[in-house]
XYZ file of N, CA and C in Angstrom:
420
model
N 9.418 -5.013 -14.197
C 9.945 -4.664 -15.759
C 8.604 -5.140 -16.605
N 9.217 -6.576 -16.339
C 7.579 -7.205 -17.487
C 6.569 -7.009 -16.939
N 6.153 -6.396 -15.925
C 4.491 -6.123 -15.693
C 4.512 -4.761 -16.727
N 5.246 -4.504 -16.592
C 4.761 -3.194 -17.110
C 4.558 -3.110 -18.862
N 5.085 -4.508 -19.285
C 5.222 -4.542 -20.804
C 3.281 -4.859 -20.903
N 3.217 -5.927 -20.241
C 1.657 -6.395 -20.332
C 1.037 -5.202 -19.962
N 0.927 -4.266 -19.176
C 0.352 -3.418 -18.659
C 0.058 -2.481 -19.735
N 1.662 -1.709 -20.786
C 1.196 -1.266 -21.546
C 0.439 -2.011 -23.353
N 0.563 -3.373 -23.055
C -0.203 -3.987 -24.263
C -1.153 -4.414 -23.822
N -1.840 -3.826 -23.004
C -3.243 -4.222 -22.502
C -3.773 -2.918 -22.918
N -3.026 -1.975 -22.342
C -3.919 -0.383 -22.839
C -4.120 0.140 -24.143
N -2.537 -0.584 -24.888
C -2.667 -0.039 -26.317
C -4.127 -0.917 -27.262
N -4.446 -2.409 -26.958
C -5.668 -2.601 -27.035
C -6.711 -2.591 -26.469
N -6.619 -1.523 -25.589
C -8.421 -1.428 -25.054
C -8.719 0.297 -25.624
N -9.922 0.387 -25.822
C -10.374 1.243 -26.133
C -10.405 2.760 -25.215
N -9.753 3.815 -25.410
C -9.563 4.388 -23.866
C -10.654 5.369 -23.819
N -11.279 5.899 -24.683
C -12.660 6.440 -24.577
C -13.502 5.843 -23.801
N -13.640 4.382 -23.584
C -14.395 3.924 -22.839
C -13.829 3.746 -21.481
N -12.554 3.167 -21.660
C -12.084 3.552 -20.253
C -11.672 4.738 -19.597
N -12.193 5.679 -20.035
C -12.408 6.981 -19.425
C -14.121 6.843 -19.012
N -14.361 6.942 -20.084
C -16.610 6.582 -19.621
C -16.506 5.926 -18.656
N -16.038 4.953 -18.563
C -16.242 3.640 -17.410
C -15.522 4.371 -16.057
N -14.725 4.717 -15.847
C -13.826 5.786 -14.489
C -15.006 6.859 -14.571
N -15.556 7.965 -15.004
C -16.751 8.515 -14.796
C -17.677 8.421 -14.219
N -18.299 6.993 -14.823
C -19.221 6.594 -14.079
C -19.429 6.109 -12.871
N -17.957 5.217 -12.266
C -17.819 4.753 -11.422
C -17.448 5.730 -10.710
N -16.529 6.917 -10.627
C -16.664 7.949 -9.864
C -18.099 8.864 -9.440
N -18.914 8.962 -10.281
C -20.028 9.706 -9.649
C -20.844 8.184 -8.834
N -21.080 7.109 -9.395
C -21.384 6.273 -8.185
C -21.146 6.643 -6.962
N -19.306 6.168 -6.964
C -18.962 6.124 -5.815
C -19.194 7.415 -5.085
N -19.302 8.543 -5.595
C -19.782 9.423 -5.083
C -21.210 9.853 -4.165
N -22.117 9.927 -5.342
C -23.333 9.096 -4.472
C -23.301 8.173 -3.616
N -22.885 6.716 -3.352
C -22.778 5.922 -2.607
C -22.251 6.712 -1.030
N -21.111 7.514 -1.085
C -20.546 7.864 0.033
C -21.562 9.239 0.605
N -22.158 9.862 -0.513
C -23.107 10.750 0.448
C -24.075 10.092 0.758
N -24.783 8.940 0.304
C -25.712 8.108 1.131
C -25.255 7.656 2.288
N -23.918 7.323 2.512
C -23.352 6.255 3.937
C -23.040 7.133 4.680
N -22.813 8.264 4.445
C -22.799 9.659 5.718
C -23.942 10.072 5.599
N -24.919 10.391 5.175
C -26.226 10.378 5.541
C -26.798 9.348 6.520
N -26.505 7.830 5.613
C -27.215 6.539 6.993
C -25.850 7.289 8.620
N -25.041 7.495 7.969
C -24.070 7.588 9.385
C -24.636 8.497 10.419
N -25.045 9.753 9.958
C -25.335 11.198 10.338
C -26.881 10.974 10.884
N -27.670 10.004 10.151
C -29.018 9.698 10.927
C -28.336 8.690 12.157
N -27.667 7.471 11.598
C -27.710 6.437 12.683
C -27.012 7.420 14.241
N -26.285 8.057 13.936
C -25.646 8.924 15.257
C -26.524 10.347 16.256
N -27.601 10.144 15.491
C -29.096 11.173 15.893
C -30.197 9.945 17.081
N -29.704 8.607 16.175
C -30.690 7.805 17.021
C -29.996 7.048 18.574
N -28.163 7.393 17.753
C -27.409 7.012 19.346
C -27.784 7.708 20.304
N -27.938 9.157 19.584
C -27.994 10.362 20.689
C -29.142 10.274 21.322
N -30.332 10.098 20.835
C -31.998 9.873 21.468
C -31.693 9.021 22.172
N -31.642 7.622 22.194
C -31.137 6.476 23.041
C -30.190 6.826 23.922
N -28.793 7.406 24.026
C -28.417 7.518 24.988
C -29.146 8.459 26.115
N -29.554 9.983 25.487
C -30.305 10.753 25.761
C -31.658 9.899 26.866
N -32.162 9.298 26.232
C -33.107 8.462 27.067
C -32.508 7.658 28.559
N -31.323 6.946 28.035
C -30.938 6.221 29.402
C -30.112 6.679 30.297
N -29.343 8.046 29.844
C -28.568 9.281 30.498
C -29.299 10.247 31.175
N -30.721 10.372 30.700
C -31.170 11.761 30.855
C -30.868 12.645 30.592
N -30.005 13.260 29.727
C -29.529 14.719 29.109
C -28.950 14.711 28.125
N -29.609 15.307 27.071
C -29.120 15.535 25.723
C -27.403 15.990 25.907
N -27.150 16.856 26.473
C -26.007 16.955 26.714
C -24.700 15.974 26.708
N -25.205 15.195 28.035
C -24.258 13.721 28.231
C -24.025 12.846 27.081
N -25.006 12.642 26.793
C -24.957 11.959 25.543
C -24.230 12.359 24.162
N -24.340 13.461 23.938
C -23.996 13.903 22.751
C -22.088 13.939 23.470
N -21.877 14.088 24.619
C -20.341 14.104 25.076
C -19.747 12.799 24.915
N -20.679 11.346 25.406
C -20.345 10.327 25.425
C -20.316 9.758 24.085
N -21.096 10.213 22.796
C -20.903 9.739 21.546
C -19.613 10.964 21.262
N -19.137 11.817 21.531
C -17.823 12.670 21.216
C -16.781 12.058 21.642
N -16.680 11.526 22.816
C -15.933 11.192 23.575
C -15.329 9.593 22.827
N -16.542 8.484 22.817
C -16.262 7.702 22.214
C -15.470 7.392 20.617
N -16.479 8.310 20.172
C -15.694 9.050 18.466
C -14.007 9.060 18.579
N -13.744 9.818 19.639
C -12.731 10.607 19.940
C -11.395 9.526 20.054
N -12.178 8.553 21.023
C -11.288 7.520 21.448
C -11.050 6.241 20.458
N -11.995 5.897 19.586
C -11.978 5.227 18.541
C -10.951 5.912 17.226
N -10.887 7.081 16.890
C -10.032 7.735 16.253
C -8.500 7.795 16.709
N -8.347 7.765 17.967
C -7.265 7.697 18.710
C -6.254 6.325 18.474
N -7.465 5.112 18.649
C -6.571 3.752 18.587
C -6.671 3.396 16.980
N -7.146 4.181 16.528
C -7.222 4.109 14.657
C -5.658 4.552 14.612
N -5.608 5.648 15.142
C -4.139 6.343 14.666
C -3.433 5.655 15.251
N -3.126 4.881 16.323
C -2.299 4.290 17.164
C -1.926 2.743 16.122
N -3.141 2.102 16.045
C -2.905 0.808 14.997
C -2.521 1.334 13.628
N -2.545 1.967 13.069
C -1.632 2.741 11.676
C -0.253 2.831 11.857
N 0.197 3.866 13.152
C 1.295 3.435 13.429
C 2.279 2.553 13.924
N 1.513 1.114 14.283
C 2.358 0.465 14.494
C 2.423 -0.682 13.308
N 1.758 -0.447 12.319
C 1.763 -1.182 11.125
C 2.384 -0.541 10.222
N 2.824 0.736 10.527
C 3.263 1.674 9.338
C 5.157 1.654 10.024
N 5.245 1.387 11.179
C 6.213 0.797 11.763
C 6.949 -0.393 11.642
N 6.009 -1.414 11.895
C 6.519 -3.005 10.984
C 6.606 -2.859 9.706
N 5.897 -2.219 8.788
C 6.432 -2.363 7.111
C 7.726 -1.323 6.959
N 7.975 -0.277 7.773
C 9.230 0.106 7.590
C 10.675 -0.875 8.037
N 10.212 -1.435 9.050
C 11.148 -2.347 9.822
C 11.488 -3.643 8.941
N 10.233 -4.178 8.108
C 10.211 -5.078 7.520
C 11.232 -5.086 5.845
N 11.037 -3.488 5.444
C 11.495 -2.670 4.084
C 13.032 -2.822 4.733
N 13.454 -2.485 5.622
C 14.829 -2.274 5.950
C 15.316 -3.453 6.217
N 14.645 -4.785 6.678
C 15.600 -5.826 6.944
C 15.745 -6.263 5.317
N 14.684 -6.302 4.551
C 14.632 -6.709 2.728
C 15.751 -6.090 2.324
N 15.952 -4.950 2.400
C 16.888 -4.168 1.767
C 18.149 -4.527 2.308
N 18.507 -4.384 3.606
C 19.985 -4.697 4.445
C 20.279 -6.450 3.609
N 19.041 -7.278 3.322
C 19.412 -8.431 2.846
C 20.095 -8.410 1.563
N 19.478 -7.573 0.283
C 19.633 -7.106 -0.757
C 21.390 -6.542 -0.704
N 21.430 -5.494 -0.095
C 22.790 -4.839 0.005
C 23.577 -6.017 0.334
N 23.302 -7.118 1.360
C 24.639 -8.496 1.595
C 25.107 -9.319 0.167
N 23.533 -9.614 -0.500
C 23.700 -10.178 -1.827
C 24.729 -9.406 -2.457
N 24.580 -8.508 -2.810
C 25.310 -7.492 -3.855
C 26.549 -7.200 -3.111
N 26.624 -7.128 -1.930
C 28.132 -7.382 -1.292
C 28.636 -8.359 -1.735
N 28.020 -9.476 -1.166
C 28.735 -10.821 -1.344
C 29.345 -11.339 -3.174
N 28.191 -10.702 -3.621
C 28.635 -10.944 -5.809
C 29.591 -9.665 -5.771
N 29.825 -8.993 -4.814
C 30.897 -7.976 -5.421
C 32.368 -8.728 -4.983
N 32.014 -8.986 -3.773
C 33.658 -9.328 -3.543
C 34.209 -10.546 -4.373
N 33.258 -11.616 -4.628
C 33.382 -12.844 -5.711
C 33.901 -12.389 -7.202
N 33.578 -11.429 -7.492
C 33.714 -10.501 -8.753
C 35.428 -10.072 -9.338
N 35.908 -10.071 -8.288
C 37.293 -10.148 -9.105
C 38.073 -11.609 -9.245
N 37.555 -12.472 -8.252
C 38.365 -13.724 -8.745
C 37.308 -14.201 -9.797
N 36.394 -13.593 -10.426
C 35.572 -14.201 -11.589
C 36.461 -13.599 -12.698
N 36.835 -12.371 -12.137
C 37.673 -11.357 -13.468
C 38.609 -12.224 -14.241
N 39.503 -13.491 -13.506
C 40.620 -14.154 -13.551
C 40.174 -15.242 -14.399
N 38.654 -15.570 -14.056
C 38.164 -16.725 -14.791
C 38.233 -16.551 -15.760
N 37.078 -17.795 -16.542
C 36.381 -17.553 -18.069
C 35.723 -16.499 -17.701
N 35.271 -16.093 -19.283
C 34.454 -15.199 -19.857
C 32.802 -15.277 -19.493
N 32.659 -17.032 -19.775
C 31.375 -17.370 -19.124
C 30.952 -17.065 -17.576
N 31.868 -17.191 -16.813
C 31.259 -16.664 -15.629
C 31.510 -15.210 -15.031
N 32.195 -14.514 -15.715
C 32.156 -12.868 -16.111
C 30.575 -12.908 -16.063
N 30.014 -13.308 -17.222
C 28.874 -13.164 -17.878
C 28.011 -13.693 -16.934
N 27.992 -14.566 -16.418
C 27.235 -15.145 -15.371
C 27.361 -13.825 -14.479
N 28.305 -13.573 -13.978
C 27.925 -12.590 -12.570
C 27.590 -11.299 -13.050
N 27.923 -10.853 -14.106
C 27.213 -9.796 -14.533
C 25.525 -9.954 -14.704
N 25.234 -10.697 -15.399
C 23.736 -11.418 -15.298
C 22.864 -11.389 -13.573
N 23.813 -12.207 -12.795
C 23.134 -12.052 -11.635
C 23.089 -10.616 -10.645
N 24.117 -9.671 -10.846
C 24.052 -8.197 -10.606
C 22.980 -8.022 -11.214
N 22.901 -7.755 -12.586
C 21.573 -7.013 -13.311
C 20.529 -7.472 -13.248
N 20.336 -8.759 -12.476
C 18.972 -9.687 -11.694
C 18.647 -8.944 -10.547
N 19.567 -8.848 -9.840
C 19.398 -7.920 -8.213
C 19.145 -6.273 -8.443
N 19.885 -6.146 -9.079
C 19.349 -4.606 -9.466
C 17.887 -4.158 -10.153
N 17.508 -5.101 -11.153
C 15.987 -5.162 -11.822
C 15.282 -5.644 -10.555
N 15.352 -6.952 -9.895
C 14.799 -7.475 -9.048
C 14.410 -6.226 -7.761
N 15.477 -5.388 -7.103
C 15.085 -4.517 -6.498
C 14.270 -3.393 -6.944
N 14.291 -2.843 -8.346
C 13.797 -1.724 -8.874
C 12.538 -2.052 -8.658
N 12.065 -3.520 -9.095
C 10.461 -4.109 -9.470
C 10.046 -3.903 -8.392
N 10.005 -4.679 -7.264
C 9.551 -4.584 -5.985
C 9.415 -3.408 -5.277
N 9.771 -2.165 -5.434
C 9.517 -1.275 -5.064
C 8.249 -0.300 -5.391
N 7.721 -1.245 -7.011
C 6.493 -0.335 -7.254
C 5.452 -0.671 -6.417
């Protein structure tokens, strides 16, 4: 919540027109860089094909080797991404379970605090509000 206030204040204090111009310039530069990198990659693959064709003896065999290696790297990247996603989901589930346990503990103490002093009720409600706001801020 507090992060949004700072972001909103900085947005109001800056010139929106210059931000849009800077974003457009950056997008154009990144597009040009992407095209140049793809071109360099294509020429690099041509060089690798030529070198493999000389070593293997056939251009078709070299192309099949390049295609196989590329497919293998792509499958490995997908496997690594799946492992990372699974780990992040597990960590998020553990974090959510811990938050639920904290809220459950707070809710179980609430009836005894209701018979206590008003200051204790205020403290419990403040803690509950903190946990709820803290939960929504970390999901951003």
